[in-house]
Amino acid sequence: MPTLTLEDIARQTGVSRSTVSRVLNNHPSVREEVRQRVLAAIEASGYQPHAAARTLASKRSFTIGLILPQSVSFFFTDPYYPHLIKGIAQACNQHDYTLALFLVGTREEEEKIFPRISGKGFLDGVLIQSGHHGDQWIIGRMLDIKMPVVVCGRPFRSDNVSYIDVDNIRAAHQAVSHLIRLGRQRIATITGPFASTVGLDRLEGYKKALQERGLPIQENLIVEGDFTEEGGYYAMQRLLPHQPDAVFAASDLMALGAIRAAKEAGLRVPEQIAFVGFDDFPLASSNEIRLTTIRQPVVQFGIQAVELLIDLIEHGHQPPRRVILDTELIIRDTCGAARRQ
Amino acid sequence: MPTLTLEDIARQTGVSRSTVSRVLNNHPSVREEVRQRVLAAIEASGYQPHAAARTLASKRSFTIGLILPQSVSFFFTDPYYPHLIKGIAQACNQHDYTLALFLVGTREEEEKIFPRISGKGFLDGVLIQSGHHGDQWIIGRMLDIKMPVVVCGRPFRSDNVSYIDVDNIRAAHQAVSHLIRLGRQRIATITGPFASTVGLDRLEGYKKALQERGLPIQENLIVEGDFTEEGGYYAMQRLLPHQPDAVFAASDLMALGAIRAAKEAGLRVPEQIAFVGFDDFPLASSNEIRLTTIRQPVVQFGIQAVELLIDLIEHGHQPPRRVILDTELIIRDTCGAARRQ
DNA sequence: GATAGATTTGGGAGCGCTCTCAAAAATTAT
DNA sequence: ATAATTTTTGAGAGCGCTCCCAAATCTATC
């Protein structure tokens, strides 16, 4: 394989390098007949442009990075991430971008990886999955070097950066209001980590719903969780002594763990205690337990994140933008509303 | 930012471009004193080499691709993939490689994406997650263009390609032997798809174990599954009329679905029917159902796949190699062995 | 049919780095 | 001290592409 270049195609076709380049980038000012001839030669020879050469000359790599910082690597096995990645990958394919994945497990890794991410000639822009305190550093660094950035999930300091998120406050509010409407009085919540905006926002929605209906906010009905099944299980054990009659869990996985704890304690779901989760992943519906939950459009979230980023890349520096997606309450069995249907 | 180049560092330090390049690639023949001076200048100026320029000149991108073909995109939300990616990402970070992810949902996407994967100047090598019939095409193409490849999971045609896999036959054999040892007589299996080597290999292990112990192989105790919870559920429903007293499911997710179906049918687990899964993901141990299963070292699998690939990249064309990892039987409650412990 | 204007093409100068080769400097041997 | 080695350095020629600018070709106009 003598490594075909533009030059070769040019020679074969009897045109100049420039013309072949124009055809490749489908520049309008090429005579149709010539274009066809060049295209044919490219096809016949199996020529493929050299990505690095192209990037070097054009300053565009058509590659974007997805950074999953240390704070998420722990949760990475949560079904949320495959869904998110699916959306992101789909959008990248669609728009002819390549996706580079940076999954960092430790802070040292984060710093080690940083030059590759920020280095010139590699990424056109980055998506940062965040919402965690610890990620401010990396977001700040990307902004410093003027790399186009879209943060997935509202970051703690959001004034100068574009981000996309779901309306967590509204979603949680809706879930809890639903429980209140069903007559539940002692509604507890298992939150996400307080070091994350998701955790905080969903808690806020919970509080807001209670307040609106004149129910008291009791600190002992609020337990911080960590988005894992185990975490939900232990959180529920702490909740049990305070006898909640409903629980809003900030993720399906935690809801499942909580239900396990409740059942172990001899409680009947949903008669004695109702549950609402958050995410609506397959395990929520195909399980023995048919979970009432909030559906997040995660795949769509990924797609829109990519499209926002590409827009920032291609249309230069604009003021930061934000996209907020809506969620949907999916009523199944664990909230005890089923008998009404 | 006037885009710092090698040249600038050279001028600042009073050496030549070549010397700076040598320092960057830590070539031995640079005087220590000079090296320090250059390093200091780089540090002070925050200079970062231009990735594309480097790739163009050196013909190395230090980027590898992970291709998840059409056949897996459907299963992508299976916990297997996050674990695999975790291992792969970890090894990439460790070895200073960047990971590009290609998740393709349709055959058209696969063909559309192909030029980016195979194009020169982008990837140094690729990992292909496979084991499915439909992936022969892409594996063949990569081989054609002499791209270093490691296939994750034994491919159907494996004679001329390096791959890594777990010993599925042995693992299934072990699981089924365990059930036989516990006195089960009518052992069924819910397999993976027959279009995949995993599906076939685990089935073979199952058959082998039965044969060895002189038990008959009954076609109606073998149902093809699809690695999903739902699939396991429906497979179990088909199995129920034939009254198995144990089921070996080729994945934990399917085992969970099958157990759900069995319970719905009023069977007690493990007294009336025992289950063994495959994977050992957290849901297997933290669930209400404590699943006996086969533990696969998935993270390790990812790490070794990367290391094998890097070896192929850095040490040229060798004969195809294969790495087979061991699995471990994890005994919990669903096989009914607990009382013996 | 000559001229102004638009359209299409080619040449050349980079993009920022690596790498070979030969020159220069430092080291050792005589 | 000088010659013979060895180590360290610099110059220059690419790597394969894009993109600006000027030359060539074509079209429309008077």
XYZ file of C-alpha atoms (C1' of nucleotides) in Angstrom:
742
model
C 0.000 0.000 0.000
C 1.918 3.032 -1.212
C -0.262 5.413 0.812
C -2.318 7.264 -1.680
C -2.412 11.013 -1.319
C -4.341 13.904 -2.759
C -1.437 14.448 -5.084
C -1.894 10.995 -6.592
C -5.542 11.529 -7.301
C -4.700 14.882 -8.825
C -2.100 13.375 -11.117
C -4.390 10.520 -12.129
C -7.190 12.890 -12.964
C -5.044 15.513 -14.605
C -6.102 18.302 -12.264
C -4.357 20.080 -9.447
C -4.160 19.187 -5.804
C -6.375 22.149 -5.027
C -9.155 20.938 -7.216
C -9.192 17.536 -5.635
C -9.277 19.204 -2.257
C -12.229 21.254 -3.394
C -14.091 18.177 -4.494
C -13.376 16.533 -1.175
C -14.765 19.443 0.769
C -17.485 19.911 -1.740
C -16.679 23.409 -2.573
C -19.157 24.790 -5.124
C -16.747 26.170 -7.697
C -15.768 22.976 -9.452
C -17.114 22.116 -12.865
C -19.552 19.238 -12.606
C -17.732 17.166 -15.166
C -14.449 17.551 -13.298
C -16.064 16.778 -9.992
C -17.423 13.516 -11.345
C -14.092 12.566 -12.799
C -12.306 13.200 -9.520
C -14.967 11.418 -7.521
C -14.641 8.433 -9.794
C -10.881 8.322 -9.335
C -11.262 8.555 -5.572
C -13.805 5.781 -5.576
C -11.758 3.570 -7.841
C -8.530 3.971 -5.913
C -10.104 3.751 -2.469
C -8.347 6.924 -1.495
C -8.988 8.258 1.991
C -7.814 11.655 3.158
C -5.353 11.697 6.014
C -7.190 12.852 9.105
C -4.217 14.387 10.847
C -3.054 16.268 7.778
C -6.484 17.642 7.384
C -6.719 18.696 10.995
C -3.323 20.313 10.855
C -4.212 22.391 7.855
C -7.805 23.200 8.676
C -7.634 23.434 12.457
C -10.684 21.246 12.765
C -10.653 17.662 13.960
C -14.355 16.826 13.910
C -13.797 15.042 17.164
C -15.477 15.886 20.422
C -14.615 14.611 23.851
C -16.952 13.268 26.476
C -15.408 13.744 29.875
C -16.743 11.626 32.688
C -14.843 13.016 35.622
C -13.788 11.261 38.737
C -17.074 12.120 40.400
C -19.046 9.975 37.979
C -16.688 7.099 37.440
C -18.013 5.596 40.629
C -21.573 5.632 39.302
C -20.586 4.700 35.841
C -22.281 1.346 36.032
C -25.594 3.085 36.640
C -27.843 2.516 33.620
C -27.928 6.264 33.141
C -24.565 6.332 31.426
C -25.094 3.765 28.705
C -28.251 5.611 27.755
C -26.523 8.946 27.729
C -23.670 7.589 25.676
C -26.101 6.037 23.271
C -27.648 9.411 22.582
C -24.309 11.110 22.296
C -22.910 8.480 19.973
C -25.983 8.572 17.808
C -25.762 12.320 17.376
C -22.039 12.141 16.674
C -22.585 9.576 13.957
C -25.330 11.636 12.485
C -23.241 14.794 12.310
C -20.013 13.113 11.256
C -18.144 13.761 14.430
C -16.023 11.261 16.279
C -16.464 10.724 19.978
C -13.481 10.455 22.292
C -14.278 9.091 25.718
C -12.402 10.176 28.817
C -13.437 8.191 31.837
C -11.255 9.131 34.749
C -11.265 7.239 37.987
C -9.013 9.354 40.160
C -7.916 12.917 40.509
C -4.424 12.035 39.402
C -5.823 10.468 36.274
C -7.789 13.625 35.706
C -4.660 15.719 35.770
C -2.704 13.243 33.734
C -5.366 13.165 31.068
C -5.784 16.888 30.965
C -3.093 17.692 28.401
C -4.631 15.246 25.950
C -7.989 16.895 26.341
C -6.855 20.457 26.213
C -4.020 19.992 23.755
C -4.295 21.674 20.429
C -5.221 19.752 17.349
C -7.211 17.071 19.017
C -10.669 18.033 20.163
C -12.996 20.601 18.669
C -15.047 20.739 21.844
C -15.985 18.817 24.955
C -19.003 17.545 26.777
C -18.528 17.339 30.517
C -20.862 15.234 32.560
C -21.098 17.088 35.762
C -23.253 18.574 38.434
C -20.729 17.675 41.062
C -18.698 20.076 43.124
C -15.456 18.412 42.279
C -15.835 19.114 38.602
C -15.529 22.861 38.780
C -11.818 22.561 38.297
C -11.978 20.828 34.952
C -14.818 23.010 33.695
C -12.834 26.090 34.630
C -9.769 24.839 32.844
C -11.663 24.162 29.640
C -13.193 27.597 29.745
C -9.765 29.144 30.354
C -8.362 27.703 27.192
C -11.449 28.756 25.248
C -12.431 25.227 24.374
C -16.115 25.015 23.459
C -17.865 23.243 26.324
C -21.303 21.938 27.077
C -21.910 20.643 30.567
C -24.375 17.788 30.964
C -26.251 18.546 34.145
C -26.351 21.969 35.747
C -22.933 22.782 37.165
C -22.516 24.597 40.457
C -21.226 27.729 38.834
C -23.269 28.072 35.706
C -23.067 31.743 34.840
C -20.482 31.560 32.095
C -20.934 28.100 30.654
C -23.490 26.423 28.411
C -25.267 23.478 29.873
C -28.148 21.109 29.388
C -30.235 19.588 32.115
C -33.660 18.236 32.902
C -35.946 20.252 35.099
C -35.185 18.364 38.270
C -37.041 20.667 40.590
C -40.208 20.434 38.597
C -39.861 16.669 38.205
C -39.410 16.050 41.903
C -42.228 18.424 42.661
C -44.474 16.451 40.379
C -43.533 13.112 41.927
C -44.094 14.281 45.460
C -47.317 16.123 44.612
C -48.580 12.886 43.178
C -47.900 11.102 46.447
C -49.615 13.838 48.409
C -52.605 13.678 46.114
C -52.850 9.967 46.871
C -53.213 10.828 50.519
C -49.731 10.111 51.781
C -48.825 12.123 54.851
C -45.326 11.187 55.895
C -43.404 11.388 52.697
C -39.681 10.758 52.969
C -36.996 11.244 50.358
C -33.759 9.513 49.565
C -31.765 12.163 47.793
C -28.786 12.185 45.505
C -25.477 13.336 46.943
C -25.609 16.848 48.360
C -22.392 17.593 46.535
C -24.306 17.435 43.265
C -26.859 19.773 41.755
C -29.141 16.859 40.855
C -29.204 15.858 44.476
C -29.963 19.395 45.592
C -32.520 20.192 42.912
C -34.582 17.076 43.426
C -34.583 17.757 47.136
C -35.748 21.275 46.486
C -38.625 20.032 44.370
C -39.567 17.662 47.166
C -39.590 20.440 49.732
C -41.486 22.773 47.483
C -44.270 20.245 46.952
C -44.635 19.632 50.668
C -44.723 23.320 51.449
C -47.256 24.037 48.779
C -49.653 21.553 50.318
C -48.913 22.694 53.820
C -47.084 19.571 54.911
C -44.163 19.941 57.316
C -40.598 19.339 56.190
C -39.031 16.914 58.624
C -35.285 16.524 58.605
C -35.478 12.918 59.713
C -37.484 12.051 56.616
C -34.635 13.270 54.418
C -31.697 10.951 53.916
C -28.800 11.494 51.579
C -28.248 8.659 49.152
C -25.563 7.916 46.592
C -27.519 6.680 43.570
C -26.715 3.023 44.218
C -29.011 0.167 45.120
C -27.065 -0.473 48.290
C -27.228 3.176 49.194
C -30.995 3.094 48.813
C -31.176 0.032 51.003
C -29.248 1.572 53.856
C -30.976 4.916 53.510
C -34.298 3.132 53.894
C -33.112 1.410 57.016
C -32.401 4.800 58.513
C -35.804 6.025 57.436
C -37.771 3.088 58.803
C -37.826 4.148 62.467
C -39.542 7.387 61.456
C -42.362 5.508 59.812
C -42.760 7.172 56.437
C -45.795 6.136 54.410
C -44.139 7.086 51.120
C -40.650 7.581 49.731
C -39.471 9.621 46.815
C -36.083 8.254 45.738
C -33.863 10.296 43.455
C -33.081 7.257 41.288
C -34.699 3.968 40.351
C -31.770 1.999 41.633
C -32.101 3.598 45.061
C -35.845 3.062 44.995
C -35.283 -0.628 44.365
C -32.846 -0.839 47.259
C -35.274 1.015 49.482
C -38.127 -1.288 48.565
C -35.957 -4.257 49.390
C -35.310 -2.829 52.847
C -38.985 -2.025 53.367
C -40.059 -5.521 52.410
C -37.431 -7.047 54.645
C -38.935 -4.998 57.462
C -42.271 -6.618 56.707
C -43.960 -3.662 55.059
C -46.356 -4.111 52.168
C -45.781 -2.004 49.058
C -47.682 0.085 48.163
C -50.353 -0.440 50.804
C -48.252 0.516 53.785
C -45.571 2.425 52.002
C -45.464 3.909 48.517
C -42.443 4.542 46.356
C -41.585 6.774 43.448
C -38.266 6.517 41.690
C -36.464 8.593 39.099
C -35.097 7.598 35.657
C -37.465 4.995 34.267
C -34.951 2.474 33.132
C -36.050 -0.965 31.994
C -35.509 -2.482 35.397
C -38.236 -0.147 36.664
C -40.872 -1.742 34.500
C -39.690 -5.273 33.894
C -38.939 -6.074 37.472
C -41.205 -7.930 39.847
C -41.685 -4.495 41.245
C -43.409 -2.190 38.796
C -42.000 1.123 39.827
C -43.748 4.464 39.581
C -41.060 6.824 38.431
C -40.043 9.946 36.581
C -39.007 9.331 33.003
C -36.001 11.296 31.873
C -35.354 11.557 28.155
C -31.752 10.492 28.559
C -31.030 9.518 24.984
C -32.563 12.758 23.783
C -30.498 14.537 26.395
C -27.337 13.155 24.847
C -28.420 14.065 21.354
C -29.234 17.621 22.268
C -26.032 18.040 24.221
C -24.063 17.116 21.117
C -26.082 19.381 18.904
C -25.624 22.288 21.231
C -21.916 21.659 21.341
C -21.591 21.423 17.590
C -23.433 24.686 17.320
C -20.977 26.331 19.684
C -18.076 24.878 17.739
C -19.331 25.964 14.377
C -20.733 29.347 15.240
C -18.034 30.705 17.423
C -18.261 32.267 20.784
C -21.726 33.141 21.778
C -23.111 33.918 25.205
C -23.581 30.743 27.238
C -26.759 28.887 26.443
C -28.862 26.453 28.363
C -31.321 23.784 27.386
C -33.761 22.342 29.878
C -35.639 19.181 29.009
C -38.918 18.052 30.401
C -39.655 14.859 32.291
C -42.744 12.763 32.665
C -44.350 11.010 35.617
C -44.901 7.351 34.863
C -47.483 5.836 37.132
C -47.127 2.121 37.849
C -47.728 0.036 40.931
C -45.476 1.218 43.726
C -47.257 4.462 44.397
C -50.572 2.796 45.072
C -52.478 4.710 42.443
C -53.191 1.644 40.377
C -56.529 0.800 41.979
C -57.855 4.127 40.792
C -57.215 3.368 37.147
C -3.173 33.195 22.506
C -0.686 33.340 19.661
C -0.502 29.552 19.434
C 2.853 28.596 20.783
C 4.889 26.205 18.699
C 7.995 24.145 19.061
C 9.820 26.853 17.204
C 8.939 29.396 19.883
C 10.272 27.239 22.662
C 13.408 26.655 20.643
C 13.968 30.360 20.117
C 13.300 31.165 23.766
C 15.727 28.545 24.925
C 18.347 29.219 22.308
C 18.368 25.701 20.920
C 17.033 24.207 17.724
C 13.612 22.864 16.973
C 15.077 19.389 16.852
C 16.398 19.582 20.356
C 13.080 20.649 21.751
C 11.463 17.801 19.881
C 13.964 15.433 21.433
C 13.175 16.672 24.900
C 9.486 16.243 24.220
C 9.912 12.659 23.144
C 12.495 12.114 25.790
C 15.173 11.015 23.500
C 18.309 10.123 25.471
C 20.876 12.190 23.625
C 20.192 15.593 25.109
C 22.498 17.137 27.660
C 20.846 17.141 31.059
C 21.382 20.838 31.521
C 19.745 21.624 28.171
C 16.864 19.270 28.864
C 16.118 21.056 32.103
C 16.251 24.436 30.457
C 13.852 23.368 27.719
C 11.544 21.685 30.170
C 11.452 24.848 32.231
C 10.557 26.949 29.208
C 7.791 24.533 28.252
C 6.441 24.569 31.744
C 6.595 28.337 32.039
C 4.929 29.019 28.727
C 2.299 26.315 29.046
C 3.268 25.030 25.652
C 1.440 21.967 24.370
C 2.442 20.100 21.247
C -0.084 20.040 18.453
C -1.555 16.561 18.304
C -2.342 16.540 14.616
C 1.050 17.859 13.604
C 2.633 15.167 15.661
C 0.493 12.472 14.156
C 1.154 13.691 10.664
C 4.886 13.596 11.116
C 5.202 10.486 13.248
C 2.374 8.398 11.864
C 1.180 7.608 15.354
C -1.952 9.019 16.918
C -1.939 7.256 20.269
C -5.640 6.845 19.832
C -7.450 3.537 19.711
C -11.008 2.918 18.708
C -13.576 0.789 20.457
C -16.131 -0.391 17.982
C -19.454 -1.556 19.323
C -21.139 -2.796 16.182
C -24.766 -2.843 15.392
C -25.136 -6.247 16.989
C -24.310 -4.912 20.441
C -25.942 -1.543 20.341
C -29.168 -3.243 21.250
C -27.653 -4.731 24.389
C -25.638 -1.682 25.180
C -27.613 -0.922 28.285
C -26.603 -4.274 29.726
C -24.321 -3.682 32.718
C -21.641 -5.579 30.868
C -20.693 -2.627 28.735
C -20.076 0.002 31.367
C -17.795 -2.454 33.107
C -15.969 -3.274 29.926
C -15.552 0.369 29.068
C -14.317 1.074 32.531
C -11.518 -1.408 32.099
C -10.689 -0.182 28.650
C -10.664 3.462 29.695
C -8.526 2.712 32.689
C -5.920 0.952 30.602
C -5.966 3.717 28.004
C -5.344 6.345 30.645
C -2.584 4.289 32.092
C -0.798 3.851 28.795
C -1.412 7.380 27.512
C -3.736 6.408 24.760
C -6.979 8.130 23.917
C -10.129 6.123 23.428
C -12.499 6.835 20.560
C -15.883 5.224 20.892
C -17.888 4.062 17.913
C -21.318 2.897 18.878
C -23.312 2.126 15.798
C -26.981 1.414 15.861
C -27.678 0.418 12.305
C -25.935 -1.150 9.387
C -26.069 2.128 7.494
C -24.378 3.864 10.390
C -21.760 1.175 10.338
C -20.938 1.864 6.736
C -21.104 5.595 7.190
C -18.737 5.467 10.103
C -16.316 3.134 8.427
C -14.176 5.729 6.656
C -13.542 7.529 9.922
C -12.419 4.310 11.530
C -10.291 3.053 8.723
C -9.042 6.400 7.539
C -5.366 7.104 7.808
C -4.025 9.322 10.510
C -6.694 8.715 13.022
C -6.547 5.419 14.850
C -3.522 3.340 15.711
C -5.649 0.272 16.286
C -9.123 -0.917 17.123
C -10.922 -3.054 19.614
C -14.032 -4.694 18.244
C -16.611 -6.056 20.592
C -17.958 -9.027 18.797
C -18.848 -12.639 18.872
C -21.771 -12.009 16.590
C -22.190 -13.267 13.073
C -22.964 -9.840 11.699
C -19.610 -8.472 12.723
C -17.519 -10.515 10.355
C -17.794 -7.796 7.785
C -16.211 -5.094 9.871
C -13.541 -7.391 11.263
C -12.651 -8.427 7.752
C -12.410 -4.864 6.575
C -10.091 -3.867 9.392
C -7.877 -6.830 8.665
C -7.851 -5.937 4.977
C -6.431 -2.532 5.625
C -3.884 -3.961 8.040
C -5.214 -2.068 11.011
C -4.148 -3.711 14.258
C -7.235 -5.347 15.736
C -8.180 -7.130 18.904
C -11.617 -8.671 19.037
C -13.346 -8.781 22.408
C -15.108 -12.105 22.494
C -14.264 -14.999 20.211
C -15.317 -14.138 16.681
C -16.829 -16.696 14.382
C -13.826 -16.792 12.123
C -10.913 -16.535 14.458
C -8.023 -18.037 12.548
C -6.312 -14.835 11.468
C -7.243 -12.373 14.152
C -6.190 -11.749 17.731
C -8.898 -11.968 20.305
C -9.589 -12.113 23.998
C -12.376 -14.022 25.644
C -13.379 -15.791 28.821
C -13.540 -19.534 28.844
C -17.276 -19.734 28.322
C -17.421 -23.450 27.798
C -15.594 -24.173 30.997
C -17.640 -21.598 32.915
C -20.978 -23.006 31.788
C -19.736 -26.491 32.445
C -18.858 -25.502 35.970
C -22.232 -23.877 36.605
C -24.185 -26.845 35.341
C -21.977 -29.389 37.092
C -22.675 -27.542 40.281
C -26.414 -27.910 39.750
C -26.024 -31.585 38.995
C -23.959 -32.070 42.098
C -26.787 -30.529 44.099
C -29.056 -33.236 42.818
C -30.949 -31.412 40.130
C -32.220 -33.672 37.380
C -34.072 -31.572 34.862
C -31.706 -28.720 34.214
C -32.793 -26.236 31.593
C -30.810 -23.428 30.007
C -31.676 -20.029 28.675
C -28.933 -19.352 26.197
C -27.530 -16.267 24.564
C -28.399 -15.680 20.909
C -27.329 -18.538 18.666
C -25.875 -15.984 16.307
C -23.173 -15.272 18.871
C -20.226 -17.336 20.009
C -20.980 -16.592 23.655
C -24.425 -18.060 23.181
C -23.045 -21.121 21.487
C -20.122 -21.670 23.843
C -22.172 -21.453 27.002
C -24.638 -23.884 25.515
C -21.823 -26.241 24.668
C -20.555 -26.124 28.242
C -24.044 -26.909 29.426
C -24.345 -29.914 27.154
C -20.924 -31.160 28.027
C -21.688 -31.130 31.741
C -24.913 -33.069 31.237
C -23.245 -35.625 29.027
C -20.397 -36.137 31.416
C -22.799 -37.023 34.181
C -24.928 -39.168 31.946
C -27.945 -36.876 31.895
C -29.968 -36.605 28.696
C -29.928 -33.457 26.592
C -33.508 -32.448 25.986
C -34.232 -29.923 23.291
C -37.281 -28.606 25.093
C -35.135 -27.646 28.058
C -33.048 -25.372 25.839
C -34.463 -21.966 24.979
C -32.687 -19.224 23.126
C -32.599 -15.914 24.989
C -31.423 -12.477 24.075
C -29.562 -11.306 27.190
C -32.405 -9.091 28.386
C -34.537 -9.367 31.479
C -37.676 -9.562 29.368
C -36.124 -12.219 27.206
C -35.380 -14.277 30.295
C -38.930 -13.872 31.460
C -40.476 -15.121 28.253
C -37.941 -17.893 27.864
C -38.872 -19.121 31.310
C -42.525 -19.143 30.400
C -41.721 -21.436 27.535
C -39.688 -23.636 29.824
C -42.290 -23.927 32.570
C -44.490 -26.586 30.930
C -41.478 -28.911 30.788
C -40.967 -28.661 34.519
C -37.289 -28.012 34.925
C -35.921 -28.155 38.451
C -33.016 -25.863 37.644
C -32.082 -23.262 35.064
C -28.710 -22.075 33.903
C -29.166 -18.632 32.336
C -26.432 -17.172 30.172
C -26.699 -13.792 31.892
C -27.765 -12.402 35.248
C -30.360 -10.194 33.662
C -32.004 -13.190 32.007
C -31.783 -15.140 35.239
C -33.638 -12.355 37.011
C -36.341 -12.335 34.376
C -36.622 -16.091 34.562
C -36.926 -16.042 38.333
C -39.675 -13.458 38.037
C -41.573 -15.774 35.704
C -41.003 -18.769 37.968
C -42.259 -16.931 41.009
C -45.274 -15.697 39.140
C -46.014 -19.305 38.337
C -45.975 -20.017 42.048
C -42.660 -21.826 42.235
C -40.375 -21.455 45.200
C -36.749 -20.576 44.529
C -34.525 -22.427 45.144
C -36.543 -25.240 46.720
C -38.552 -26.126 43.649
C -36.364 -24.591 41.052
C -32.748 -23.453 41.210
C -31.061 -20.769 39.145
C -27.557 -19.923 38.125
C -26.759 -16.750 36.208
C -23.731 -15.412 34.443
C -21.819 -12.136 34.973
C -22.024 -11.347 38.674
C -23.001 -7.748 38.455
C -24.075 -5.855 41.553
C -27.722 -6.538 40.931
C -26.931 -10.218 41.391
C -25.853 -9.746 44.983
C -27.692 -6.681 46.169
C -31.085 -7.736 44.939
C -33.776 -9.366 46.998
C -32.723 -12.390 45.077
C -29.179 -13.398 45.866
C -28.138 -14.977 42.648
C -25.684 -17.805 42.238
C -23.689 -16.878 39.208
C -20.468 -17.008 37.256
C -18.188 -14.062 37.847
C -16.510 -12.701 34.763
C -13.534 -10.420 35.234
C -14.973 -7.822 32.901
C -12.873 -4.868 33.942
C -9.765 -6.990 33.708
C -10.971 -8.177 30.350
C -11.033 -4.598 29.111
C -7.603 -3.860 30.505
C -6.031 -6.891 28.907
C -7.719 -6.220 25.599
C -6.123 -2.796 25.503
C -2.747 -4.109 26.501
C -2.858 -6.771 23.848
C -3.812 -4.191 21.257
C -1.058 -1.794 22.265
C 1.374 -4.630 21.997
C 0.212 -5.370 18.474
C 0.466 -1.689 17.587
C 3.916 -1.231 18.992
C 5.495 -4.489 17.966
C 4.276 -4.811 14.463
C 2.677 -7.701 12.741
C 2.867 -10.870 14.675
C 0.863 -14.025 14.300
C -2.617 -13.607 15.789
C -2.719 -14.064 19.528
C -5.447 -15.015 21.914
C -5.989 -14.477 25.598
C -8.487 -16.529 27.553
C -9.489 -15.394 31.018
C -10.854 -17.536 33.777
C -14.171 -17.214 35.524
C -15.338 -18.121 38.971
C -18.498 -19.733 40.290
C -20.077 -17.559 42.981
C -22.442 -19.543 45.139
C -25.292 -17.598 46.683
C -28.898 -18.502 47.380
C -30.653 -19.289 44.127
C -28.965 -22.615 43.533
C -30.071 -24.067 46.811
C -26.600 -24.882 48.038
C -26.773 -22.452 50.901
C -28.060 -24.951 53.449
C -24.893 -26.948 53.008
C -22.672 -24.079 54.002
C -15.181 40.792 -32.141
C -13.099 43.141 -28.324
C -13.832 43.875 -23.329
C -15.645 43.514 -18.753
C -17.078 40.313 -15.568
C -17.803 35.899 -13.551
C -16.343 31.214 -12.981
C -12.962 27.678 -12.561
C -8.294 26.253 -11.897
C -3.270 25.932 -10.368
C 0.747 27.365 -7.672
C 2.689 28.140 -3.461
C 3.074 28.947 1.106
C 2.104 27.263 5.145
C -0.043 24.122 9.371
C 3.564 22.205 13.553
C 5.884 18.435 14.105
C 9.550 14.282 13.378
C 13.594 12.261 11.641
C 17.759 11.519 9.009
C 22.194 13.079 8.263
C 26.014 15.594 8.796
C 28.401 19.135 11.554
C 29.955 20.684 16.033
C 31.240 19.952 20.645
C 32.790 17.169 24.263
C 35.316 13.223 25.760
C 38.820 9.833 25.680
C 43.007 7.787 24.102
C 47.684 8.307 22.462
C 49.417 18.413 22.705
C 46.845 15.926 18.835
C 44.032 12.293 16.907
C 40.210 9.253 17.297
C 35.785 8.539 19.262
C 31.634 9.487 21.128
C 27.978 12.512 22.360
C 25.099 16.319 21.365
C 23.156 19.562 18.193
C 21.141 21.886 13.942
C 19.558 22.147 9.201
C 16.484 20.590 6.015
C 13.340 17.857 3.932
C 9.215 16.070 4.399
C 4.237 14.302 6.479
C -0.645 15.316 3.423
C -3.683 18.636 3.518
C -6.076 23.636 3.138
C -6.536 28.093 1.510
C -5.226 32.471 -0.439
C -4.174 34.664 -4.580
C -3.356 35.143 -9.149
C -3.767 33.049 -13.790
C -6.661 30.918 -17.127
C -10.960 29.966 -19.076
C -15.629 30.940 -20.078
C -19.846 33.990 -20.585
C -22.256 38.060 -21.384
C -22.332 42.667 -23.222
C -21.965 46.494 -26.378
